[in-house]
Amino acid sequence: MKVAIIGAGVSGLCAGSYLLKNGFDVEIFEKHSIPGGLCTNWKKGDYTINGSLHYVMGSDIGSSFYKMWSEIIDIKKLQFHHHDEWLEIETEKHKNKYNNHIFKLYTNINKLEEYLLDLAPEDKKTIRHFIQPIRQMQKFDLPPVMDKLPFFSSFWRGIKMIKYLEFLFIFLKYRKESNLTLAKKFKNPFLKESFELLYDGDEVNVMVFQVPLSIFDRKSAGYPIGGSQVFSNLLEKSFLERGGKIHYKTPVKKIIVENSRANGIEVRNNEIHTADIVLSCCDWKFSLFHLLEGKFTNEKIIKAKNLEILPLYFSIIQIAFGVSKSFESLAHYFRFPIENPILSPDGTVYTRFEIHNYSYDTTLAPKGKTLLVVSFSTNKGEYWINNRKNNRKQYREDKENILQQVKMELDKKLAIIEFIEMIDVATPATYFRYTYNWNGSIQGWMPGINPLQKKPSNYTIDGLKNFYMASHWNQPGGGVPVAVSSAREVCQMISKNHKF
């Protein structure tokens, strides 16, 4: 059977390889000229700008994601760097016992626990409350990989799930705990403020941090040297070597539907490609309301479109600086307050900076030089997209406006202006232009404080046969982990439904 996949991002490439393994004939249609979707790099002068990945869940044994990757690629071909710290946060109000404002989130659990206890022995009970489930989680493959393709029977899946009852207990215990509710339990004002700032002041479920920390500690969440594109290229190579075909620079205009059955796609120049199955691995809204023209919706989908179920994951304004100076002593991921708030042209006010320092990846910059990337989240992606489309002059002025503000504040912190060689400004319009991701969102749905929040849609759509969806939109929070797990699950579903 022939499957047409829309999108050569991580989900599309993974799904393609899984389907090829199961005997399907697969072709991918991609609007860009390279693979990866949001998981990408781009060049500017002598510098390479990493556009996405900061770590890969499952970079080595110790995570079930490693099992998933190993089914479709040889992940050992990539070189990974493992950070001693996940991030550093500079507090604003309170100092620690060493008279500084720096909080360090270590990736080694023992070291993190010792560090927290040293800072606040009076908070021993709360620290244990935070650390204990991280160690408990290491007993399990997360997420649980029930079987290899094709499906085992439901009986055997049930047997394999029994050992996860302990994890279910952990999940239920912490499902209502957020970084903000946890922060309130600390007596130490420095730790209280630090945990409030773990997600830059936003509230998310504490397991958003605990699960990755359990995997960081096992050295199974490394950063791929070379950045996102190196990882995407390996996925592409695996798909092509299995006999798959990719049509680049081929945006899909429409999904062909006859008698409530998807049987192909229409691409540019009105070219038709027939298929037995259509799998959309691109943007959720674009798939349902553009490619399917909004014809297959229900009350839940309409509510999701109106953002009445879950909020949209933010987009970002990313400003990259190529600097002729080494910053090896600066944390690789650093958040800190700024002296003068930055007023973005879209109306968002920023009082804190977030910097990624890529000193550890020497492939991204010439020897002795550094790629520094400042990024700001925004929920006003539509402003940038509309301006680029309708008022290009204003769009360019807006980019220059925020750039100058950022340069001034960054120079106060790092004294870099005289060393800047390269500047690149990416906005939500940039991400939308290359991926069609809704409002330039960098993930999909924003996770809330309730991990049991219902998903806006599943892998299939009521009333439409032979059509499937799989991407980072399938689970709130999104990202590469959801991309590969959703690709695997939808391929199991397709294989079962079509008797492969």
Tab-separated table of N, CA, C and O in Angstrom, residues 13-109:
chain	number	residue	atom	x	y	z
A	13	LEU	N	9.693	11.988	8.995
A	13	LEU	CA	10.828	11.121	8.683
A	13	LEU	C	10.794	9.835	9.498
A	13	LEU	O	11.067	8.744	8.978
A	14	CYS	N	10.443	9.956	10.795
A	14	CYS	CA	10.352	8.764	11.645
A	14	CYS	C	9.211	7.859	11.196
A	14	CYS	O	9.380	6.637	11.074
A	15	ALA	N	8.052	8.456	10.947
A	15	ALA	CA	6.910	7.662	10.493
A	15	ALA	C	7.226	6.969	9.176
A	15	ALA	O	6.878	5.805	8.968
A	16	GLY	N	7.914	7.686	8.278
A	16	GLY	CA	8.290	7.093	7.003
A	16	GLY	C	9.155	5.865	7.182
A	16	GLY	O	8.931	4.821	6.532
A	17	SER	N	10.148	5.933	8.061
A	17	SER	CA	11.028	4.780	8.288
A	17	SER	C	10.278	3.621	8.927
A	17	SER	O	10.459	2.451	8.552
A	18	TYR	N	9.423	3.912	9.900
A	18	TYR	CA	8.627	2.853	10.526
A	18	TYR	C	7.727	2.158	9.511
A	18	TYR	O	7.612	0.933	9.493
A	19	LEU	N	7.079	2.940	8.654
A	19	LEU	CA	6.176	2.352	7.668
A	19	LEU	C	6.929	1.531	6.629
A	19	LEU	O	6.459	0.475	6.194
A	20	LEU	N	8.094	2.013	6.231
A	20	LEU	CA	8.907	1.240	5.293
A	20	LEU	C	9.317	-0.096	5.906
A	20	LEU	O	9.342	-1.129	5.228
A	21	LYS	N	9.655	-0.082	7.197
A	21	LYS	CA	9.997	-1.326	7.881
A	21	LYS	C	8.839	-2.311	7.854
A	21	LYS	O	9.046	-3.528	7.843
A	22	ASN	N	7.622	-1.795	7.838
A	22	ASN	CA	6.445	-2.652	7.858
A	22	ASN	C	5.908	-2.971	6.466
A	22	ASN	O	4.807	-3.498	6.331
A	23	GLY	N	6.665	-2.611	5.437
A	23	GLY	CA	6.305	-3.042	4.092
A	23	GLY	C	5.480	-2.083	3.266
A	23	GLY	O	5.043	-2.432	2.163
A	24	PHE	N	5.263	-0.870	3.752
A	24	PHE	CA	4.502	0.115	2.988
A	24	PHE	C	5.423	0.819	1.984
A	24	PHE	O	6.641	0.901	2.164
A	25	ASP	N	4.813	1.346	0.937
A	25	ASP	CA	5.497	2.188	-0.050
A	25	ASP	C	5.258	3.635	0.380
A	25	ASP	O	4.106	4.064	0.507
A	26	VAL	N	6.339	4.390	0.638
A	26	VAL	CA	6.186	5.697	1.276
A	26	VAL	C	6.867	6.815	0.485
A	26	VAL	O	8.021	6.677	0.071
A	27	GLU	N	6.138	7.922	0.309
A	27	GLU	CA	6.707	9.135	-0.262
A	27	GLU	C	6.359	10.310	0.656
A	27	GLU	O	5.247	10.397	1.161
A	28	ILE	N	7.340	11.188	0.861
A	28	ILE	CA	7.148	12.369	1.704
A	28	ILE	C	7.156	13.620	0.832
A	28	ILE	O	7.974	13.741	-0.093
A	29	PHE	N	6.274	14.561	1.167
A	29	PHE	CA	6.172	15.815	0.424
A	29	PHE	C	6.475	16.968	1.389
A	29	PHE	O	5.788	17.145	2.394
A	30	GLU	N	7.499	17.757	1.053
A	30	GLU	CA	8.012	18.779	1.957
A	30	GLU	C	8.143	20.120	1.233
A	30	GLU	O	8.707	20.187	0.138
A	31	LYS	N	7.631	21.194	1.846
A	31	LYS	CA	7.673	22.518	1.221
A	31	LYS	C	9.064	23.129	1.227
A	31	LYS	O	9.399	23.948	0.369
A	32	HIS	N	9.911	22.749	2.203
A	32	HIS	CA	11.258	23.310	2.302
A	32	HIS	C	12.214	22.521	1.405
A	32	HIS	O	11.858	21.507	0.825
A	33	SER	N	13.448	22.980	1.346
A	33	SER	CA	14.456	22.314	0.510
A	33	SER	C	15.328	21.355	1.301
A	33	SER	O	16.186	20.680	0.727
A	34	ILE	N	15.121	21.287	2.620
A	34	ILE	CA	15.918	20.416	3.478
A	34	ILE	C	15.000	19.707	4.467
A	34	ILE	O	13.878	20.141	4.699
A	35	PRO	N	15.485	18.610	5.083
A	35	PRO	CA	14.660	17.903	6.060
A	35	PRO	C	14.719	18.563	7.428
A	35	PRO	O	15.583	19.397	7.701
A	36	GLY	N	13.783	18.186	8.297
A	36	GLY	CA	13.868	18.588	9.691
A	36	GLY	C	12.726	19.432	10.194
A	36	GLY	O	12.434	19.437	11.387
A	37	GLY	N	12.081	20.226	9.315
A	37	GLY	CA	11.035	21.120	9.805
A	37	GLY	C	11.608	22.099	10.812
A	37	GLY	O	12.576	22.809	10.532
A	38	LEU	N	11.026	22.146	12.009
A	38	LEU	CA	11.522	23.025	13.065
A	38	LEU	C	12.876	22.576	13.600
A	38	LEU	O	13.607	23.373	14.200
A	39	CYS	N	13.211	21.317	13.394
A	39	CYS	CA	14.483	20.772	13.866
A	39	CYS	C	15.555	21.046	12.808
A	39	CYS	O	15.888	20.184	11.990
A	40	THR	N	16.096	22.259	12.826
A	40	THR	CA	16.928	22.704	11.711
A	40	THR	C	18.049	23.632	12.163
A	40	THR	O	18.052	24.141	13.291
A	41	ASN	N	19.018	23.833	11.293
A	41	ASN	CA	20.075	24.841	11.424
A	41	ASN	C	20.016	25.751	10.209
A	41	ASN	O	19.390	25.421	9.193
A	42	TRP	N	20.699	26.890	10.285
A	42	TRP	CA	20.938	27.682	9.078
A	42	TRP	C	22.274	28.398	9.218
A	42	TRP	O	22.775	28.617	10.317
A	43	LYS	N	22.857	28.717	8.088
A	43	LYS	CA	24.178	29.336	8.040
A	43	LYS	C	24.062	30.841	7.847
A	43	LYS	O	23.175	31.329	7.165
A	44	LYS	N	24.979	31.569	8.469
A	44	LYS	CA	25.127	32.984	8.186
A	44	LYS	C	26.606	33.328	8.346
A	44	LYS	O	27.148	33.276	9.449
A	45	GLY	N	27.232	33.639	7.236
A	45	GLY	CA	28.664	33.887	7.250
A	45	GLY	C	29.410	32.642	7.687
A	45	GLY	O	29.156	31.538	7.195
A	46	ASP	N	30.328	32.797	8.626
A	46	ASP	CA	31.117	31.667	9.117
A	46	ASP	C	30.450	30.940	10.274
A	46	ASP	O	31.050	30.025	10.858
A	47	TYR	N	29.232	31.321	10.601
A	47	TYR	CA	28.558	30.750	11.757
A	47	TYR	C	27.373	29.879	11.338
A	47	TYR	O	26.716	30.141	10.323
A	48	THR	N	27.113	28.838	12.137
A	48	THR	CA	25.935	27.990	11.954
A	48	THR	C	25.018	28.201	13.144
A	48	THR	O	25.439	28.065	14.300
A	49	ILE	N	23.770	28.546	12.884
A	49	ILE	CA	22.814	28.854	13.949
A	49	ILE	C	21.937	27.635	14.204
A	49	ILE	O	21.267	27.135	13.291
A	50	ASN	N	21.981	27.150	15.422
A	50	ASN	CA	21.149	26.016	15.809
A	50	ASN	C	19.735	26.512	16.086
A	50	ASN	O	19.524	27.364	16.942
A	51	GLY	N	18.765	25.966	15.356
A	51	GLY	CA	17.418	26.494	15.444
A	51	GLY	C	16.489	25.777	16.395
A	51	GLY	O	15.354	26.207	16.579
A	52	SER	N	16.956	24.682	17.026
A	52	SER	CA	15.970	23.914	17.789
A	52	SER	C	16.577	23.113	18.929
A	52	SER	O	16.552	23.533	20.075
A	53	LEU	N	17.142	21.949	18.617
A	53	LEU	CA	17.523	20.980	19.645
A	53	LEU	C	18.554	21.508	20.636
A	53	LEU	O	19.598	22.039	20.241
A	54	HIS	N	18.263	21.309	21.917
A	54	HIS	CA	19.245	21.577	22.962
A	54	HIS	C	19.640	20.278	23.654
A	54	HIS	O	20.670	20.223	24.329
A	55	TYR	N	18.829	19.247	23.492
A	55	TYR	CA	19.192	17.897	23.930
A	55	TYR	C	18.234	16.921	23.269
A	55	TYR	O	17.131	17.278	22.854
A	56	VAL	N	18.670	15.666	23.139
A	56	VAL	CA	17.859	14.618	22.535
A	56	VAL	C	17.565	13.565	23.593
A	56	VAL	O	18.481	12.900	24.092
A	57	MET	N	16.306	13.422	23.960
A	57	MET	CA	15.921	12.349	24.867
A	57	MET	C	16.229	11.008	24.204
A	57	MET	O	15.769	10.743	23.090
A	58	GLY	N	17.004	10.177	24.878
A	58	GLY	CA	17.327	8.877	24.315
A	58	GLY	C	18.607	8.873	23.516
A	58	GLY	O	18.792	8.052	22.621
A	59	SER	N	19.536	9.762	23.844
A	59	SER	CA	20.809	9.794	23.121
A	59	SER	C	21.674	8.582	23.456
A	59	SER	O	22.649	8.292	22.770
A	60	ASP	N	21.309	7.863	24.519
A	60	ASP	CA	22.023	6.644	24.896
A	60	ASP	C	21.071	5.780	25.709
A	60	ASP	O	19.941	6.186	26.010
A	61	ILE	N	21.526	4.577	26.079
A	61	ILE	CA	20.689	3.699	26.895
A	61	ILE	C	20.333	4.418	28.191
A	61	ILE	O	21.072	5.272	28.663
A	62	GLY	N	19.203	4.078	28.756
A	62	GLY	CA	18.759	4.759	29.957
A	62	GLY	C	17.444	5.474	29.753
A	62	GLY	O	16.908	6.074	30.669
A	63	SER	N	16.916	5.397	28.536
A	63	SER	CA	15.623	5.994	28.224
A	63	SER	C	14.969	5.170	27.127
A	63	SER	O	15.641	4.678	26.220
A	64	SER	N	13.645	5.025	27.211
A	64	SER	CA	12.950	4.261	26.174
A	64	SER	C	13.026	4.957	24.821
A	64	SER	O	12.836	4.336	23.781
A	65	PHE	N	13.307	6.267	24.833
A	65	PHE	CA	13.465	6.956	23.550
A	65	PHE	C	14.665	6.400	22.789
A	65	PHE	O	14.675	6.391	21.551
A	66	TYR	N	15.668	5.936	23.515
A	66	TYR	CA	16.822	5.303	22.851
A	66	TYR	C	16.367	4.071	22.067
A	66	TYR	O	16.831	3.817	20.950
A	67	LYS	N	15.430	3.315	22.647
A	67	LYS	CA	14.903	2.135	21.951
A	67	LYS	C	14.162	2.554	20.678
A	67	LYS	O	14.276	1.904	19.637
A	68	MET	N	13.394	3.647	20.791
A	68	MET	CA	12.666	4.121	19.605
A	68	MET	C	13.616	4.563	18.510
A	68	MET	O	13.462	4.180	17.341
A	69	TRP	N	14.606	5.387	18.884
A	69	TRP	CA	15.559	5.848	17.865
A	69	TRP	C	16.291	4.664	17.235
A	69	TRP	O	16.510	4.640	16.016
A	70	SER	N	16.663	3.688	18.055
A	70	SER	CA	17.461	2.566	17.568
A	70	SER	C	16.689	1.686	16.597
A	70	SER	O	17.289	0.920	15.837
A	71	GLU	N	15.368	1.780	16.618
A	71	GLU	CA	14.561	1.022	15.656
A	71	GLU	C	14.684	1.588	14.251
A	71	GLU	O	14.450	0.874	13.264
A	72	ILE	N	15.057	2.872	14.138
A	72	ILE	CA	15.055	3.485	12.798
A	72	ILE	C	16.378	4.147	12.404
A	72	ILE	O	16.614	4.384	11.223
A	73	ILE	N	17.258	4.468	13.383
A	73	ILE	CA	18.551	5.067	13.041
A	73	ILE	C	19.638	4.483	13.935
A	73	ILE	O	19.351	3.888	14.980
A	74	ASP	N	20.869	4.653	13.511
A	74	ASP	CA	22.015	4.306	14.353
A	74	ASP	C	22.442	5.580	15.069
A	74	ASP	O	23.281	6.341	14.584
A	75	ILE	N	21.841	5.826	16.231
A	75	ILE	CA	22.077	7.082	16.936
A	75	ILE	C	23.511	7.192	17.446
A	75	ILE	O	23.991	8.286	17.753
A	76	LYS	N	24.214	6.069	17.497
A	76	LYS	CA	25.614	6.083	17.931
A	76	LYS	C	26.510	6.788	16.919
A	76	LYS	O	27.670	7.089	17.209
A	77	LYS	N	25.992	7.051	15.724
A	77	LYS	CA	26.778	7.777	14.727
A	77	LYS	C	26.912	9.256	15.073
A	77	LYS	O	27.738	9.955	14.482
A	78	LEU	N	26.081	9.725	15.998
A	78	LEU	CA	26.144	11.122	16.413
A	78	LEU	C	27.023	11.279	17.647
A	78	LEU	O	27.080	10.398	18.505
A	79	GLN	N	27.700	12.404	17.726
A	79	GLN	CA	28.487	12.726	18.911
A	79	GLN	C	27.647	13.628	19.808
A	79	GLN	O	27.119	14.647	19.359
A	80	PHE	N	27.550	13.255	21.080
A	80	PHE	CA	26.719	14.021	22.003
A	80	PHE	C	27.559	14.661	23.106
A	80	PHE	O	28.540	14.087	23.569
A	81	HIS	N	27.137	15.854	23.486
A	81	HIS	CA	27.753	16.551	24.620
A	81	HIS	C	26.765	16.539	25.777
A	81	HIS	O	25.579	16.834	25.606
A	82	HIS	N	27.257	16.197	26.962
A	82	HIS	CA	26.404	16.141	28.149
A	82	HIS	C	26.790	17.265	29.099
A	82	HIS	O	27.934	17.369	29.526
A	83	HIS	N	25.816	18.093	29.443
A	83	HIS	CA	26.058	19.245	30.300
A	83	HIS	C	26.033	18.846	31.767
A	83	HIS	O	25.221	18.014	32.183
A	84	ASP	N	26.884	19.476	32.556
A	84	ASP	CA	26.856	19.290	34.005
A	84	ASP	C	25.669	20.024	34.626
A	84	ASP	O	25.161	19.622	35.677
A	85	GLU	N	25.243	21.103	33.973
A	85	GLU	CA	24.088	21.861	34.445
A	85	GLU	C	23.052	21.932	33.333
A	85	GLU	O	23.401	22.075	32.158
A	86	TRP	N	21.792	21.850	33.709
A	86	TRP	CA	20.721	22.059	32.735
A	86	TRP	C	20.627	23.549	32.431
A	86	TRP	O	20.582	23.956	31.277
A	87	LEU	N	20.615	24.375	33.486
A	87	LEU	CA	20.578	25.815	33.298
A	87	LEU	C	21.027	26.510	34.568
A	87	LEU	O	21.090	25.907	35.646
A	88	GLU	N	21.366	27.786	34.415
A	88	GLU	CA	21.623	28.665	35.543
A	88	GLU	C	20.601	29.798	35.507
A	88	GLU	O	20.275	30.311	34.435
A	89	ILE	N	20.117	30.162	36.687
A	89	ILE	CA	19.134	31.235	36.814
A	89	ILE	C	19.686	32.287	37.766
A	89	ILE	O	20.159	31.946	38.852
A	90	GLU	N	19.614	33.541	37.355
A	90	GLU	CA	19.988	34.627	38.252
A	90	GLU	C	18.713	35.199	38.864
A	90	GLU	O	17.840	35.689	38.148
A	91	THR	N	18.628	35.110	40.171
A	91	THR	CA	17.459	35.640	40.865
A	91	THR	C	17.543	37.166	40.949
A	91	THR	O	18.611	37.753	40.743
A	92	GLU	N	16.422	37.778	41.296
A	92	GLU	CA	16.362	39.243	41.373
A	92	GLU	C	16.299	39.757	42.809
A	92	GLU	O	16.931	40.748	43.153
A	93	LYS	N	15.572	39.051	43.660
A	93	LYS	CA	15.307	39.563	45.010
A	93	LYS	C	16.252	39.002	46.067
A	93	LYS	O	16.665	39.716	46.983
A	94	HIS	N	16.571	37.733	45.955
A	94	HIS	CA	17.259	37.056	47.055
A	94	HIS	C	18.602	36.469	46.623
A	94	HIS	O	18.756	35.979	45.506
A	95	LYS	N	19.540	36.484	47.560
A	95	LYS	CA	20.841	35.855	47.360
A	95	LYS	C	20.896	34.536	48.124
A	95	LYS	O	20.149	34.315	49.073
A	96	ASN	N	21.834	33.668	47.702
A	96	ASN	CA	22.024	32.426	48.434
A	96	ASN	C	23.038	32.629	49.562
A	96	ASN	O	23.536	33.737	49.777
A	97	LYS	N	23.368	31.575	50.257
A	97	LYS	CA	24.274	31.670	51.413
A	97	LYS	C	25.685	32.094	51.028
A	97	LYS	O	26.468	32.518	51.881
A	98	TYR	N	26.010	31.978	49.742
A	98	TYR	CA	27.330	32.381	49.261
A	98	TYR	C	27.327	33.813	48.721
A	98	TYR	O	28.231	34.218	48.005
A	99	ASN	N	26.235	34.522	49.028
A	99	ASN	CA	26.107	35.939	48.697
A	99	ASN	C	26.086	36.220	47.203
A	99	ASN	O	26.613	37.221	46.723
A	100	ASN	N	25.504	35.301	46.435
A	100	ASN	CA	25.291	35.587	45.017
A	100	ASN	C	23.878	35.191	44.618
A	100	ASN	O	23.156	34.552	45.382
A	101	HIS	N	23.497	35.572	43.405
A	101	HIS	CA	22.124	35.375	42.931
A	101	HIS	C	21.995	34.165	42.000
A	101	HIS	O	20.942	34.001	41.378
A	102	ILE	N	23.018	33.340	41.878
A	102	ILE	CA	23.009	32.282	40.871
A	102	ILE	C	22.488	30.960	41.427
A	102	ILE	O	23.023	30.419	42.399
A	103	PHE	N	21.442	30.450	40.783
A	103	PHE	CA	20.909	29.123	41.086
A	103	PHE	C	21.294	28.173	39.961
A	103	PHE	O	21.138	28.489	38.778
A	104	LYS	N	21.800	26.996	40.320
A	104	LYS	CA	22.251	26.028	39.330
A	104	LYS	C	21.382	24.773	39.386
A	104	LYS	O	21.231	24.170	40.449
A	105	LEU	N	20.845	24.410	38.248
A	105	LEU	CA	20.063	23.176	38.153
A	105	LEU	C	20.970	22.100	37.551
A	105	LEU	O	21.125	22.006	36.337
A	106	TYR	N	21.590	21.309	38.419
A	106	TYR	CA	22.545	20.290	37.974
A	106	TYR	C	21.825	19.120	37.325
A	106	TYR	O	20.679	18.790	37.685
A	107	THR	N	22.502	18.462	36.399
A	107	THR	CA	21.915	17.307	35.725
A	107	THR	C	22.197	16.004	36.458
A	107	THR	O	21.544	14.996	36.200
A	108	ASN	N	23.182	16.008	37.365
A	108	ASN	CA	23.451	14.844	38.210
A	108	ASN	C	22.578	14.948	39.459
A	108	ASN	O	22.659	15.932	40.197
A	109	ILE	N	21.756	13.939	39.696
A	109	ILE	CA	20.758	14.020	40.765
A	109	ILE	C	21.407	14.101	42.141
A	109	ILE	O	20.978	14.876	42.993
